[in-house]
């Protein structure tokens, strides 16, 4: 099972990449059978603002990076979306990445990790609404990281014991829903 850890922030000094690196390392340490992860960094993908002539649900992809993005997303079995909370919502880079495609998201389970002023709860709530509209399966696998502003001073994100347990439960839910 291939899980993409999608880094939903492109800002300089972002926390999302630190959290993504932790998720990948911790997943490897948990050694849950048949789970592989790959970090998908939206900053590296640098998707232009979606301006295609056809709605993504049509499956007609006319922007140069759109088909490349579609092929990448189609290869995943599940997703973990990591997003900060910006102005009571989630990042525009993540919204754009979701809006680029249609069928490639459908029927695949997703988990959500948020952080920010309300521990990312408002960000996660909005992403889940959009994901549901795209046909992404919601196994109710959510992690809200507390005290991120105090904990983001180091080069690496240091999770606490509750986050490690939460990640394990999240991965198990993704695995269960993928095999269902």
mmCIF file with all atom_site columns, C-alpha atoms in Angstrom:
data_model
loop_
_atom_site.group_PDB
_atom_site.id
_atom_site.type_symbol
_atom_site.label_atom_id
_atom_site.label_alt_id
_atom_site.label_comp_id
_atom_site.label_asym_id
_atom_site.label_entity_id
_atom_site.label_seq_id
_atom_site.pdbx_PDB_ins_code
_atom_site.Cartn_x
_atom_site.Cartn_y
_atom_site.Cartn_z
_atom_site.occupancy
_atom_site.B_iso_or_equiv
_atom_site.pdbx_formal_charge
_atom_site.auth_seq_id
_atom_site.auth_comp_id
_atom_site.auth_asym_id
_atom_site.auth_atom_id
_atom_site.pdbx_PDB_model_num
ATOM 1   C CA . UNK A 1 1   ? 0.000   0.000  0.000   1.00 0.00 ? 1   UNK A CA 1
ATOM 2   C CA . UNK A 1 2   ? 1.466   3.313  -1.103  1.00 0.00 ? 2   UNK A CA 1
ATOM 3   C CA . UNK A 1 3   ? 0.534   6.333  1.010   1.00 0.00 ? 3   UNK A CA 1
ATOM 4   C CA . UNK A 1 4   ? 1.396   9.798  -0.224  1.00 0.00 ? 4   UNK A CA 1
ATOM 5   C CA . UNK A 1 5   ? 2.189   12.301 2.508   1.00 0.00 ? 5   UNK A CA 1
ATOM 6   C CA . UNK A 1 6   ? 1.118   15.536 0.844   1.00 0.00 ? 6   UNK A CA 1
ATOM 7   C CA . UNK A 1 7   ? 2.841   18.658 2.170   1.00 0.00 ? 7   UNK A CA 1
ATOM 8   C CA . UNK A 1 8   ? 0.176   21.344 1.939   1.00 0.00 ? 8   UNK A CA 1
ATOM 9   C CA . UNK A 1 9   ? 2.349   24.409 2.506   1.00 0.00 ? 9   UNK A CA 1
ATOM 10  C CA . UNK A 1 10  ? 4.784   26.129 0.157   1.00 0.00 ? 10  UNK A CA 1
ATOM 11  C CA . UNK A 1 11  ? 5.896   29.016 2.376   1.00 0.00 ? 11  UNK A CA 1
ATOM 12  C CA . UNK A 1 12  ? 9.473   29.612 3.445   1.00 0.00 ? 12  UNK A CA 1
ATOM 13  C CA . UNK A 1 13  ? 10.185  28.266 6.935   1.00 0.00 ? 13  UNK A CA 1
ATOM 14  C CA . UNK A 1 14  ? 7.137   26.008 6.790   1.00 0.00 ? 14  UNK A CA 1
ATOM 15  C CA . UNK A 1 15  ? 6.329   23.494 9.478   1.00 0.00 ? 15  UNK A CA 1
ATOM 16  C CA . UNK A 1 16  ? 4.454   21.115 7.171   1.00 0.00 ? 16  UNK A CA 1
ATOM 17  C CA . UNK A 1 17  ? 7.662   19.666 5.704   1.00 0.00 ? 17  UNK A CA 1
ATOM 18  C CA . UNK A 1 18  ? 8.985   18.971 9.196   1.00 0.00 ? 18  UNK A CA 1
ATOM 19  C CA . UNK A 1 19  ? 5.768   17.169 10.111  1.00 0.00 ? 19  UNK A CA 1
ATOM 20  C CA . UNK A 1 20  ? 5.863   15.224 6.824   1.00 0.00 ? 20  UNK A CA 1
ATOM 21  C CA . UNK A 1 21  ? 9.417   14.076 7.496   1.00 0.00 ? 21  UNK A CA 1
ATOM 22  C CA . UNK A 1 22  ? 8.381   12.946 10.979  1.00 0.00 ? 22  UNK A CA 1
ATOM 23  C CA . UNK A 1 23  ? 5.355   11.056 9.567   1.00 0.00 ? 23  UNK A CA 1
ATOM 24  C CA . UNK A 1 24  ? 7.557   9.221  7.092   1.00 0.00 ? 24  UNK A CA 1
ATOM 25  C CA . UNK A 1 25  ? 10.256  8.360  9.663   1.00 0.00 ? 25  UNK A CA 1
ATOM 26  C CA . UNK A 1 26  ? 7.742   7.297  12.299  1.00 0.00 ? 26  UNK A CA 1
ATOM 27  C CA . UNK A 1 27  ? 5.848   5.163  9.784   1.00 0.00 ? 27  UNK A CA 1
ATOM 28  C CA . UNK A 1 28  ? 9.075   3.365  8.933   1.00 0.00 ? 28  UNK A CA 1
ATOM 29  C CA . UNK A 1 29  ? 9.797   2.829  12.634  1.00 0.00 ? 29  UNK A CA 1
ATOM 30  C CA . UNK A 1 30  ? 6.294   1.502  13.291  1.00 0.00 ? 30  UNK A CA 1
ATOM 31  C CA . UNK A 1 31  ? 6.960   -1.095 10.563  1.00 0.00 ? 31  UNK A CA 1
ATOM 32  C CA . UNK A 1 32  ? 3.321   -1.722 9.756   1.00 0.00 ? 32  UNK A CA 1
ATOM 33  C CA . UNK A 1 33  ? 3.223   -4.463 7.146   1.00 0.00 ? 33  UNK A CA 1
ATOM 34  C CA . UNK A 1 34  ? 2.837   -3.538 3.508   1.00 0.00 ? 34  UNK A CA 1
ATOM 35  C CA . UNK A 1 35  ? 2.854   0.251  4.017   1.00 0.00 ? 35  UNK A CA 1
ATOM 36  C CA . UNK A 1 36  ? 5.166   2.411  1.959   1.00 0.00 ? 36  UNK A CA 1
ATOM 37  C CA . UNK A 1 37  ? 5.190   6.200  2.050   1.00 0.00 ? 37  UNK A CA 1
ATOM 38  C CA . UNK A 1 38  ? 6.343   8.942  -0.241  1.00 0.00 ? 38  UNK A CA 1
ATOM 39  C CA . UNK A 1 39  ? 6.450   12.647 0.528   1.00 0.00 ? 39  UNK A CA 1
ATOM 40  C CA . UNK A 1 40  ? 4.756   14.746 -2.129  1.00 0.00 ? 40  UNK A CA 1
ATOM 41  C CA . UNK A 1 41  ? 5.936   18.320 -1.629  1.00 0.00 ? 41  UNK A CA 1
ATOM 42  C CA . UNK A 1 42  ? 3.679   20.853 -3.335  1.00 0.00 ? 42  UNK A CA 1
ATOM 43  C CA . UNK A 1 43  ? 6.514   23.369 -3.232  1.00 0.00 ? 43  UNK A CA 1
ATOM 44  C CA . UNK A 1 44  ? 8.573   21.102 -5.480  1.00 0.00 ? 44  UNK A CA 1
ATOM 45  C CA . UNK A 1 45  ? 5.619   20.410 -7.763  1.00 0.00 ? 45  UNK A CA 1
ATOM 46  C CA . UNK A 1 46  ? 5.034   24.150 -8.198  1.00 0.00 ? 46  UNK A CA 1
ATOM 47  C CA . UNK A 1 47  ? 1.611   23.670 -9.783  1.00 0.00 ? 47  UNK A CA 1
ATOM 48  C CA . UNK A 1 48  ? 0.469   26.872 -11.505 1.00 0.00 ? 48  UNK A CA 1
ATOM 49  C CA . UNK A 1 49  ? -2.890  28.237 -10.443 1.00 0.00 ? 49  UNK A CA 1
ATOM 50  C CA . UNK A 1 50  ? -5.478  26.016 -12.091 1.00 0.00 ? 50  UNK A CA 1
ATOM 51  C CA . UNK A 1 51  ? -6.797  27.710 -15.229 1.00 0.00 ? 51  UNK A CA 1
ATOM 52  C CA . UNK A 1 52  ? -7.709  24.780 -17.463 1.00 0.00 ? 52  UNK A CA 1
ATOM 53  C CA . UNK A 1 53  ? -10.370 25.098 -20.126 1.00 0.00 ? 53  UNK A CA 1
ATOM 54  C CA . UNK A 1 54  ? -12.128 21.923 -18.938 1.00 0.00 ? 54  UNK A CA 1
ATOM 55  C CA . UNK A 1 55  ? -13.367 21.076 -15.462 1.00 0.00 ? 55  UNK A CA 1
ATOM 56  C CA . UNK A 1 56  ? -11.122 18.414 -13.911 1.00 0.00 ? 56  UNK A CA 1
ATOM 57  C CA . UNK A 1 57  ? -14.114 16.109 -13.440 1.00 0.00 ? 57  UNK A CA 1
ATOM 58  C CA . UNK A 1 58  ? -14.234 15.794 -17.238 1.00 0.00 ? 58  UNK A CA 1
ATOM 59  C CA . UNK A 1 59  ? -10.872 13.993 -17.224 1.00 0.00 ? 59  UNK A CA 1
ATOM 60  C CA . UNK A 1 60  ? -9.655  16.261 -20.022 1.00 0.00 ? 60  UNK A CA 1
ATOM 61  C CA . UNK A 1 61  ? -6.368  17.640 -18.791 1.00 0.00 ? 61  UNK A CA 1
ATOM 62  C CA . UNK A 1 62  ? -5.099  20.483 -20.945 1.00 0.00 ? 62  UNK A CA 1
ATOM 63  C CA . UNK A 1 63  ? -2.484  22.117 -18.720 1.00 0.00 ? 63  UNK A CA 1
ATOM 64  C CA . UNK A 1 64  ? 1.096   20.857 -19.129 1.00 0.00 ? 64  UNK A CA 1
ATOM 65  C CA . UNK A 1 65  ? 1.563   19.779 -15.498 1.00 0.00 ? 65  UNK A CA 1
ATOM 66  C CA . UNK A 1 66  ? -1.979  18.533 -15.090 1.00 0.00 ? 66  UNK A CA 1
ATOM 67  C CA . UNK A 1 67  ? -1.438  15.112 -16.719 1.00 0.00 ? 67  UNK A CA 1
ATOM 68  C CA . UNK A 1 68  ? 1.856   14.657 -14.869 1.00 0.00 ? 68  UNK A CA 1
ATOM 69  C CA . UNK A 1 69  ? 0.069   15.451 -11.569 1.00 0.00 ? 69  UNK A CA 1
ATOM 70  C CA . UNK A 1 70  ? -2.785  13.099 -12.526 1.00 0.00 ? 70  UNK A CA 1
ATOM 71  C CA . UNK A 1 71  ? -0.367  10.246 -13.215 1.00 0.00 ? 71  UNK A CA 1
ATOM 72  C CA . UNK A 1 72  ? 1.384   10.823 -9.882  1.00 0.00 ? 72  UNK A CA 1
ATOM 73  C CA . UNK A 1 73  ? -1.813  10.932 -7.812  1.00 0.00 ? 73  UNK A CA 1
ATOM 74  C CA . UNK A 1 74  ? -3.282  7.918  -9.623  1.00 0.00 ? 74  UNK A CA 1
ATOM 75  C CA . UNK A 1 75  ? -0.367  5.798  -8.371  1.00 0.00 ? 75  UNK A CA 1
ATOM 76  C CA . UNK A 1 76  ? -1.242  6.304  -4.679  1.00 0.00 ? 76  UNK A CA 1
ATOM 77  C CA . UNK A 1 77  ? -3.486  4.041  -2.630  1.00 0.00 ? 77  UNK A CA 1
ATOM 78  C CA . UNK A 1 78  ? -4.139  6.565  0.159   1.00 0.00 ? 78  UNK A CA 1
ATOM 79  C CA . UNK A 1 79  ? -3.160  10.036 1.316   1.00 0.00 ? 79  UNK A CA 1
ATOM 80  C CA . UNK A 1 80  ? -2.122  11.897 4.433   1.00 0.00 ? 80  UNK A CA 1
ATOM 81  C CA . UNK A 1 81  ? -2.725  15.605 3.940   1.00 0.00 ? 81  UNK A CA 1
ATOM 82  C CA . UNK A 1 82  ? -0.658  17.930 6.128   1.00 0.00 ? 82  UNK A CA 1
ATOM 83  C CA . UNK A 1 83  ? -1.867  21.496 6.279   1.00 0.00 ? 83  UNK A CA 1
ATOM 84  C CA . UNK A 1 84  ? -1.406  24.586 8.374   1.00 0.00 ? 84  UNK A CA 1
ATOM 85  C CA . UNK A 1 85  ? -4.371  26.739 9.238   1.00 0.00 ? 85  UNK A CA 1
ATOM 86  C CA . UNK A 1 86  ? -4.319  30.020 7.336   1.00 0.00 ? 86  UNK A CA 1
ATOM 87  C CA . UNK A 1 87  ? -7.003  32.569 8.248   1.00 0.00 ? 87  UNK A CA 1
ATOM 88  C CA . UNK A 1 88  ? -9.378  29.869 9.543   1.00 0.00 ? 88  UNK A CA 1
ATOM 89  C CA . UNK A 1 89  ? -8.857  27.684 6.463   1.00 0.00 ? 89  UNK A CA 1
ATOM 90  C CA . UNK A 1 90  ? -6.310  25.552 4.700   1.00 0.00 ? 90  UNK A CA 1
ATOM 91  C CA . UNK A 1 91  ? -3.556  26.571 2.342   1.00 0.00 ? 91  UNK A CA 1
ATOM 92  C CA . UNK A 1 92  ? -4.311  27.806 -1.169  1.00 0.00 ? 92  UNK A CA 1
ATOM 93  C CA . UNK A 1 93  ? -1.546  25.557 -2.552  1.00 0.00 ? 93  UNK A CA 1
ATOM 94  C CA . UNK A 1 94  ? -3.360  22.481 -1.232  1.00 0.00 ? 94  UNK A CA 1
ATOM 95  C CA . UNK A 1 95  ? -6.727  23.695 -2.545  1.00 0.00 ? 95  UNK A CA 1
ATOM 96  C CA . UNK A 1 96  ? -5.177  24.232 -5.978  1.00 0.00 ? 96  UNK A CA 1
ATOM 97  C CA . UNK A 1 97  ? -3.579  20.759 -5.956  1.00 0.00 ? 97  UNK A CA 1
ATOM 98  C CA . UNK A 1 98  ? -6.896  19.131 -5.060  1.00 0.00 ? 98  UNK A CA 1
ATOM 99  C CA . UNK A 1 99  ? -8.794  21.109 -7.705  1.00 0.00 ? 99  UNK A CA 1
ATOM 100 C CA . UNK A 1 100 ? -6.394  20.072 -10.490 1.00 0.00 ? 100 UNK A CA 1
ATOM 101 C CA . UNK A 1 101 ? -7.849  16.585 -10.801 1.00 0.00 ? 101 UNK A CA 1
ATOM 102 C CA . UNK A 1 102 ? -11.020 14.546 -10.647 1.00 0.00 ? 102 UNK A CA 1
ATOM 103 C CA . UNK A 1 103 ? -11.070 10.751 -10.870 1.00 0.00 ? 103 UNK A CA 1
ATOM 104 C CA . UNK A 1 104 ? -7.521  10.219 -9.568  1.00 0.00 ? 104 UNK A CA 1
ATOM 105 C CA . UNK A 1 105 ? -8.646  11.066 -6.017  1.00 0.00 ? 105 UNK A CA 1
ATOM 106 C CA . UNK A 1 106 ? -11.822 8.975  -6.037  1.00 0.00 ? 106 UNK A CA 1
ATOM 107 C CA . UNK A 1 107 ? -12.286 5.968  -3.798  1.00 0.00 ? 107 UNK A CA 1
ATOM 108 C CA . UNK A 1 108 ? -9.003  6.383  -1.941  1.00 0.00 ? 108 UNK A CA 1
ATOM 109 C CA . UNK A 1 109 ? -8.891  6.938  1.826   1.00 0.00 ? 109 UNK A CA 1
ATOM 110 C CA . UNK A 1 110 ? -7.269  10.010 3.327   1.00 0.00 ? 110 UNK A CA 1
ATOM 111 C CA . UNK A 1 111 ? -6.059  11.098 6.744   1.00 0.00 ? 111 UNK A CA 1
ATOM 112 C CA . UNK A 1 112 ? -5.529  14.667 7.857   1.00 0.00 ? 112 UNK A CA 1
ATOM 113 C CA . UNK A 1 113 ? -2.912  16.347 10.020  1.00 0.00 ? 113 UNK A CA 1
ATOM 114 C CA . UNK A 1 114 ? -3.380  20.003 10.899  1.00 0.00 ? 114 UNK A CA 1
ATOM 115 C CA . UNK A 1 115 ? -1.739  22.592 13.065  1.00 0.00 ? 115 UNK A CA 1
ATOM 116 C CA . UNK A 1 116 ? -2.146  26.277 13.815  1.00 0.00 ? 116 UNK A CA 1
ATOM 117 C CA . UNK A 1 117 ? -4.160  28.630 15.980  1.00 0.00 ? 117 UNK A CA 1
ATOM 118 C CA . UNK A 1 118 ? -6.893  26.078 16.714  1.00 0.00 ? 118 UNK A CA 1
ATOM 119 C CA . UNK A 1 119 ? -4.561  23.092 16.307  1.00 0.00 ? 119 UNK A CA 1
ATOM 120 C CA . UNK A 1 120 ? -5.618  22.995 12.672  1.00 0.00 ? 120 UNK A CA 1
ATOM 121 C CA . UNK A 1 121 ? -9.220  21.982 13.339  1.00 0.00 ? 121 UNK A CA 1
ATOM 122 C CA . UNK A 1 122 ? -10.760 24.557 10.984  1.00 0.00 ? 122 UNK A CA 1
ATOM 123 C CA . UNK A 1 123 ? -8.253  23.701 8.256   1.00 0.00 ? 123 UNK A CA 1
ATOM 124 C CA . UNK A 1 124 ? -8.999  19.994 8.542   1.00 0.00 ? 124 UNK A CA 1
ATOM 125 C CA . UNK A 1 125 ? -12.745 20.612 8.541   1.00 0.00 ? 125 UNK A CA 1
ATOM 126 C CA . UNK A 1 126 ? -12.550 22.480 5.247   1.00 0.00 ? 126 UNK A CA 1
ATOM 127 C CA . UNK A 1 127 ? -10.211 19.995 3.560   1.00 0.00 ? 127 UNK A CA 1
ATOM 128 C CA . UNK A 1 128 ? -12.547 17.158 4.499   1.00 0.00 ? 128 UNK A CA 1
ATOM 129 C CA . UNK A 1 129 ? -15.496 18.937 2.860   1.00 0.00 ? 129 UNK A CA 1
ATOM 130 C CA . UNK A 1 130 ? -13.612 19.366 -0.407  1.00 0.00 ? 130 UNK A CA 1
ATOM 131 C CA . UNK A 1 131 ? -12.136 15.858 -0.250  1.00 0.00 ? 131 UNK A CA 1
ATOM 132 C CA . UNK A 1 132 ? -15.617 14.392 0.183   1.00 0.00 ? 132 UNK A CA 1
ATOM 133 C CA . UNK A 1 133 ? -16.787 16.232 -2.931  1.00 0.00 ? 133 UNK A CA 1
ATOM 134 C CA . UNK A 1 134 ? -13.861 14.725 -4.830  1.00 0.00 ? 134 UNK A CA 1
ATOM 135 C CA . UNK A 1 135 ? -14.855 11.201 -3.751  1.00 0.00 ? 135 UNK A CA 1
ATOM 136 C CA . UNK A 1 136 ? -12.013 10.731 -1.286  1.00 0.00 ? 136 UNK A CA 1
ATOM 137 C CA . UNK A 1 137 ? -12.964 8.213  1.412   1.00 0.00 ? 137 UNK A CA 1
ATOM 138 C CA . UNK A 1 138 ? -12.947 9.630  4.958   1.00 0.00 ? 138 UNK A CA 1
ATOM 139 C CA . UNK A 1 139 ? -12.107 7.010  7.601   1.00 0.00 ? 139 UNK A CA 1
ATOM 140 C CA . UNK A 1 140 ? -12.134 9.726  10.299  1.00 0.00 ? 140 UNK A CA 1
ATOM 141 C CA . UNK A 1 141 ? -8.364  9.670  10.701  1.00 0.00 ? 141 UNK A CA 1
ATOM 142 C CA . UNK A 1 142 ? -7.447  13.110 12.025  1.00 0.00 ? 142 UNK A CA 1
ATOM 143 C CA . UNK A 1 143 ? -4.570  14.536 14.042  1.00 0.00 ? 143 UNK A CA 1
ATOM 144 C CA . UNK A 1 144 ? -4.522  18.083 15.385  1.00 0.00 ? 144 UNK A CA 1
ATOM 145 C CA . UNK A 1 145 ? -1.064  19.070 16.562  1.00 0.00 ? 145 UNK A CA 1
ATOM 146 C CA . UNK A 1 146 ? -1.133  21.154 19.712  1.00 0.00 ? 146 UNK A CA 1
ATOM 147 C CA . UNK A 1 147 ? 1.309   23.891 20.723  1.00 0.00 ? 147 UNK A CA 1
ATOM 148 C CA . UNK A 1 148 ? 2.945   24.004 17.305  1.00 0.00 ? 148 UNK A CA 1
ATOM 149 C CA . UNK A 1 149 ? 4.274   27.524 17.842  1.00 0.00 ? 149 UNK A CA 1
ATOM 150 C CA . UNK A 1 150 ? 6.192   26.416 20.937  1.00 0.00 ? 150 UNK A CA 1
ATOM 151 C CA . UNK A 1 151 ? 7.344   23.165 19.355  1.00 0.00 ? 151 UNK A CA 1
ATOM 152 C CA . UNK A 1 152 ? 8.484   24.461 15.966  1.00 0.00 ? 152 UNK A CA 1
ATOM 153 C CA . UNK A 1 153 ? 11.755  25.990 17.047  1.00 0.00 ? 153 UNK A CA 1
ATOM 154 C CA . UNK A 1 154 ? 13.967  23.006 16.174  1.00 0.00 ? 154 UNK A CA 1
ATOM 155 C CA . UNK A 1 155 ? 15.025  21.758 12.757  1.00 0.00 ? 155 UNK A CA 1
ATOM 156 C CA . UNK A 1 156 ? 12.989  18.551 13.160  1.00 0.00 ? 156 UNK A CA 1
ATOM 157 C CA . UNK A 1 157 ? 9.479   18.098 14.473  1.00 0.00 ? 157 UNK A CA 1
ATOM 158 C CA . UNK A 1 158 ? 9.497   16.141 17.719  1.00 0.00 ? 158 UNK A CA 1
ATOM 159 C CA . UNK A 1 159 ? 6.260   14.289 18.260  1.00 0.00 ? 159 UNK A CA 1
ATOM 160 C CA . UNK A 1 160 ? 4.922   13.379 21.665  1.00 0.00 ? 160 UNK A CA 1
ATOM 161 C CA . UNK A 1 161 ? 3.692   9.928  22.668  1.00 0.00 ? 161 UNK A CA 1
ATOM 162 C CA . UNK A 1 162 ? 0.058   10.763 21.846  1.00 0.00 ? 162 UNK A CA 1
ATOM 163 C CA . UNK A 1 163 ? 0.975   11.811 18.303  1.00 0.00 ? 163 UNK A CA 1
ATOM 164 C CA . UNK A 1 164 ? 2.942   8.614  17.749  1.00 0.00 ? 164 UNK A CA 1
ATOM 165 C CA . UNK A 1 165 ? -0.052  6.558  18.934  1.00 0.00 ? 165 UNK A CA 1
ATOM 166 C CA . UNK A 1 166 ? -2.343  8.725  16.809  1.00 0.00 ? 166 UNK A CA 1
ATOM 167 C CA . UNK A 1 167 ? -0.208  8.165  13.726  1.00 0.00 ? 167 UNK A CA 1
ATOM 168 C CA . UNK A 1 168 ? -0.274  4.409  14.264  1.00 0.00 ? 168 UNK A CA 1
ATOM 169 C CA . UNK A 1 169 ? -4.073  4.451  14.528  1.00 0.00 ? 169 UNK A CA 1
ATOM 170 C CA . UNK A 1 170 ? -4.268  6.687  11.457  1.00 0.00 ? 170 UNK A CA 1
ATOM 171 C CA . UNK A 1 171 ? -2.149  4.300  9.390   1.00 0.00 ? 171 UNK A CA 1
ATOM 172 C CA . UNK A 1 172 ? -4.185  1.319  10.524  1.00 0.00 ? 172 UNK A CA 1
ATOM 173 C CA . UNK A 1 173 ? -7.410  3.069  9.484   1.00 0.00 ? 173 UNK A CA 1
ATOM 174 C CA . UNK A 1 174 ? -5.984  3.897  6.062   1.00 0.00 ? 174 UNK A CA 1
ATOM 175 C CA . UNK A 1 175 ? -4.900  0.307  5.646   1.00 0.00 ? 175 UNK A CA 1
ATOM 176 C CA . UNK A 1 176 ? -8.301  -1.018 6.717   1.00 0.00 ? 176 UNK A CA 1
ATOM 177 C CA . UNK A 1 177 ? -10.228 1.270  4.367   1.00 0.00 ? 177 UNK A CA 1
ATOM 178 C CA . UNK A 1 178 ? -7.872  0.595  1.486   1.00 0.00 ? 178 UNK A CA 1
ATOM 179 C CA . UNK A 1 179 ? -8.326  -3.144 1.767   1.00 0.00 ? 179 UNK A CA 1
ATOM 180 C CA . UNK A 1 180 ? -12.125 -2.864 2.171   1.00 0.00 ? 180 UNK A CA 1
#
